[in-house]
Amino acid sequence: SQTIHQWPATLVQPVGSPLSLECTVEGTSNPNLYWYRQAAGRGLQLLFYSVGIGQISSEVPQNLSASRPQDRQFILSSKKLLLSDSGFYLCAWSVLSPGLSGNTIYFGEGSWLTVV
Amino acid sequence: SQQGEEDPQALSIQEGENATMNCSYKTSINNLQWYRQNSGRGLVHLILIRSNEREKHSGRLRVTLDTSKKSSSLLITASRAADTASYFCATDLNQAGTALIFGKGTTLSVSS
């Protein structure tokens, strides 16, 4: 069965510090990978998605970046955090089934980031 | 950008009552999905309805889709306290279906 691991679960970082959130998926190959962010009491915002190694699509321009160094590894980074980067970050994966079959996404347990 | 918008934003009911949540979207879709999120956790897929389907059932869940009105509804029958969660609709980001975009969600509170 497939599993997704995301870490760290919680972190408190000062403004201007770097960030690295990591996510790995097990039990499948060539998954689509995603980073979403959820601000307090709000919906999910798609940040990045990747359909293959080294292929990153950015949906929202900001001071975050993503990388996919291996097939089942997805990393979210920032060189200098802003207060507005605080939120709940969710990594997710799917196996693409376009069209009517749909693209069901499976989420990790999330990482709570507080920028102080 | 946000495709789906859920309504209401919050819903409070008693155990045993039915809960209905609505989702409106803007562009044509191949399918629409509903997800559930317990507080502080990741989202869990509930059900997918295809654009050529009008209604779908899964246990106590009933989803309808009206493509002419660009809307969907999620009905939870005989609600339980354990149904307390946020519920989101999701649609494809693009025709290739490479990602999903989610609405802001409906927060459901079921009291016993």
PDB file of N, CA, C and O in Angstrom, chain A residues 1 11 20-21 26-27 30 33 37 40 44-45 49 54-56 59 62 67 69-70 75-76 85 90-91 100 115:
ATOM      1  N   SER A   1       0.836  -1.189   0.000  1.00  0.00           N
ATOM      2  CA  SER A   1       0.000   0.000   0.000  1.00  0.00           C
ATOM      3  C   SER A   1       0.876   1.247   0.000  1.00  0.00           C
ATOM      4  O   SER A   1       2.039   1.209   0.368  1.00  0.00           O
ATOM      5  N   LEU A  11       6.890  23.374  13.298  1.00  0.00           N
ATOM      6  CA  LEU A  11       8.108  24.154  13.460  1.00  0.00           C
ATOM      7  C   LEU A  11       7.784  25.623  13.641  1.00  0.00           C
ATOM      8  O   LEU A  11       6.798  26.126  13.078  1.00  0.00           O
ATOM      9  N   SER A  20      12.831  24.335   5.121  1.00  0.00           N
ATOM     10  CA  SER A  20      12.861  23.121   4.316  1.00  0.00           C
ATOM     11  C   SER A  20      11.851  22.137   4.879  1.00  0.00           C
ATOM     12  O   SER A  20      11.992  21.673   6.001  1.00  0.00           O
ATOM     13  N   LEU A  21      10.840  21.853   4.091  1.00  0.00           N
ATOM     14  CA  LEU A  21       9.856  20.826   4.436  1.00  0.00           C
ATOM     15  C   LEU A  21      10.046  19.679   3.450  1.00  0.00           C
ATOM     16  O   LEU A  21      10.170  19.905   2.254  1.00  0.00           O
ATOM     17  N   GLU A  26       5.829   6.380  -0.552  1.00  0.00           N
ATOM     18  CA  GLU A  26       6.270   4.992  -0.692  1.00  0.00           C
ATOM     19  C   GLU A  26       5.166   4.161  -1.317  1.00  0.00           C
ATOM     20  O   GLU A  26       3.985   4.445  -1.152  1.00  0.00           O
ATOM     21  N   GLY A  27       5.574   3.138  -2.038  1.00  0.00           N
ATOM     22  CA  GLY A  27       4.602   2.191  -2.555  1.00  0.00           C
ATOM     23  C   GLY A  27       4.037   2.521  -3.911  1.00  0.00           C
ATOM     24  O   GLY A  27       3.092   1.870  -4.372  1.00  0.00           O
ATOM     25  N   ASN A  30       6.539   7.163  -9.962  1.00  0.00           N
ATOM     26  CA  ASN A  30       6.171   8.282 -10.824  1.00  0.00           C
ATOM     27  C   ASN A  30       4.851   8.942 -10.425  1.00  0.00           C
ATOM     28  O   ASN A  30       3.971   9.164 -11.254  1.00  0.00           O
ATOM     29  N   LEU A  33       3.143  14.974  -7.518  1.00  0.00           N
ATOM     30  CA  LEU A  33       3.368  15.444  -6.152  1.00  0.00           C
ATOM     31  C   LEU A  33       2.919  16.896  -6.029  1.00  0.00           C
ATOM     32  O   LEU A  33       3.008  17.664  -6.995  1.00  0.00           O
ATOM     33  N   ARG A  37      -0.987  24.937   0.737  1.00  0.00           N
ATOM     34  CA  ARG A  37      -0.920  25.681   1.999  1.00  0.00           C
ATOM     35  C   ARG A  37      -2.338  26.064   2.415  1.00  0.00           C
ATOM     36  O   ARG A  37      -3.170  26.430   1.587  1.00  0.00           O
ATOM     37  N   ALA A  40      -4.906  29.857   8.410  1.00  0.00           N
ATOM     38  CA  ALA A  40      -5.837  29.576   9.497  1.00  0.00           C
ATOM     39  C   ALA A  40      -7.273  29.872   9.069  1.00  0.00           C
ATOM     40  O   ALA A  40      -7.593  30.980   8.648  1.00  0.00           O
ATOM     41  N   LEU A  44      -7.628  25.596   0.879  1.00  0.00           N
ATOM     42  CA  LEU A  44      -6.310  25.170   0.427  1.00  0.00           C
ATOM     43  C   LEU A  44      -5.869  25.966  -0.785  1.00  0.00           C
ATOM     44  O   LEU A  44      -6.633  26.174  -1.725  1.00  0.00           O
ATOM     45  N   GLN A  45      -4.628  26.364  -0.759  1.00  0.00           N
ATOM     46  CA  GLN A  45      -4.023  27.079  -1.877  1.00  0.00           C
ATOM     47  C   GLN A  45      -2.965  26.177  -2.498  1.00  0.00           C
ATOM     48  O   GLN A  45      -2.036  25.740  -1.810  1.00  0.00           O
ATOM     49  N   TYR A  49       3.149  21.892  -8.064  1.00  0.00           N
ATOM     50  CA  TYR A  49       2.912  20.499  -8.371  1.00  0.00           C
ATOM     51  C   TYR A  49       3.988  20.034  -9.340  1.00  0.00           C
ATOM     52  O   TYR A  49       4.598  20.837 -10.059  1.00  0.00           O
ATOM     53  N   GLY A  54      12.366  16.804 -11.482  1.00  0.00           N
ATOM     54  CA  GLY A  54      12.855  18.058 -12.040  1.00  0.00           C
ATOM     55  C   GLY A  54      11.799  18.919 -12.703  1.00  0.00           C
ATOM     56  O   GLY A  54      12.088  20.016 -13.178  1.00  0.00           O
ATOM     57  N   GLN A  55      10.545  18.445 -12.730  1.00  0.00           N
ATOM     58  CA  GLN A  55       9.463  19.211 -13.360  1.00  0.00           C
ATOM     59  C   GLN A  55       8.600  19.820 -12.267  1.00  0.00           C
ATOM     60  O   GLN A  55       7.885  19.097 -11.566  1.00  0.00           O
ATOM     61  N   ILE A  56       8.688  21.136 -12.126  1.00  0.00           N
ATOM     62  CA  ILE A  56       7.956  21.840 -11.074  1.00  0.00           C
ATOM     63  C   ILE A  56       7.108  22.925 -11.718  1.00  0.00           C
ATOM     64  O   ILE A  56       7.618  23.718 -12.507  1.00  0.00           O
ATOM     65  N   GLU A  59       2.126  27.685  -8.933  1.00  0.00           N
ATOM     66  CA  GLU A  59       0.828  28.307  -9.129  1.00  0.00           C
ATOM     67  C   GLU A  59       0.740  29.709  -8.529  1.00  0.00           C
ATOM     68  O   GLU A  59      -0.066  30.516  -8.966  1.00  0.00           O
ATOM     69  N   GLN A  62       5.766  33.605  -5.079  1.00  0.00           N
ATOM     70  CA  GLN A  62       6.059  34.045  -3.724  1.00  0.00           C
ATOM     71  C   GLN A  62       7.466  33.617  -3.394  1.00  0.00           C
ATOM     72  O   GLN A  62       8.187  33.127  -4.264  1.00  0.00           O
ATOM     73  N   SER A  67      11.375  21.544  -5.021  1.00  0.00           N
ATOM     74  CA  SER A  67      12.282  20.725  -5.814  1.00  0.00           C
ATOM     75  C   SER A  67      11.882  19.267  -5.692  1.00  0.00           C
ATOM     76  O   SER A  67      11.275  18.846  -4.698  1.00  0.00           O
ATOM     77  N   PRO A  69      14.072  16.142  -6.202  1.00  0.00           N
ATOM     78  CA  PRO A  69      15.361  15.534  -6.535  1.00  0.00           C
ATOM     79  C   PRO A  69      15.277  14.042  -6.860  1.00  0.00           C
ATOM     80  O   PRO A  69      16.144  13.527  -7.577  1.00  0.00           O
ATOM     81  N   GLN A  70      14.270  13.384  -6.352  1.00  0.00           N
ATOM     82  CA  GLN A  70      14.053  11.965  -6.645  1.00  0.00           C
ATOM     83  C   GLN A  70      12.594  11.743  -6.984  1.00  0.00           C
ATOM     84  O   GLN A  70      11.739  12.587  -6.701  1.00  0.00           O
ATOM     85  N   ILE A  75      10.343  18.578  -1.989  1.00  0.00           N
ATOM     86  CA  ILE A  75      10.862  19.463  -0.945  1.00  0.00           C
ATOM     87  C   ILE A  75      10.348  20.875  -1.177  1.00  0.00           C
ATOM     88  O   ILE A  75      10.380  21.380  -2.304  1.00  0.00           O
ATOM     89  N   LEU A  76       9.873  21.492  -0.124  1.00  0.00           N
ATOM     90  CA  LEU A  76       9.435  22.887  -0.159  1.00  0.00           C
ATOM     91  C   LEU A  76      10.449  23.723   0.601  1.00  0.00           C
ATOM     92  O   LEU A  76      10.801  23.374   1.726  1.00  0.00           O
ATOM     93  N   ASP A  85       4.125  33.665   5.628  1.00  0.00           N
ATOM     94  CA  ASP A  85       4.336  32.262   5.259  1.00  0.00           C
ATOM     95  C   ASP A  85       3.782  31.302   6.300  1.00  0.00           C
ATOM     96  O   ASP A  85       3.730  30.089   6.061  1.00  0.00           O
ATOM     97  N   LEU A  90       0.615  21.177   3.362  1.00  0.00           N
ATOM     98  CA  LEU A  90       0.221  19.802   3.093  1.00  0.00           C
ATOM     99  C   LEU A  90       0.900  19.302   1.824  1.00  0.00           C
ATOM    100  O   LEU A  90       0.782  19.923   0.771  1.00  0.00           O
ATOM    101  N   CYS A  91       1.569  18.189   1.955  1.00  0.00           N
ATOM    102  CA  CYS A  91       2.113  17.495   0.799  1.00  0.00           C
ATOM    103  C   CYS A  91       1.093  16.461   0.360  1.00  0.00           C
ATOM    104  O   CYS A  91       0.338  15.915   1.189  1.00  0.00           O
ATOM    105  N   LEU A 100     -12.619  11.805 -17.148  1.00  0.00           N
ATOM    106  CA  LEU A 100     -13.731  11.465 -16.274  1.00  0.00           C
ATOM    107  C   LEU A 100     -13.298  10.688 -15.041  1.00  0.00           C
ATOM    108  O   LEU A 100     -13.937  10.782 -13.997  1.00  0.00           O
ATOM    109  N   VAL A 115       5.779  31.459  11.727  1.00  0.00           N
ATOM    110  CA  VAL A 115       6.898  32.376  11.546  1.00  0.00           C
ATOM    111  C   VAL A 115       6.743  33.502  12.556  1.00  0.00           C
ATOM    112  O   VAL A 115       5.690  34.154  12.619  1.00  0.00           O
TER     113      VAL A 115
END
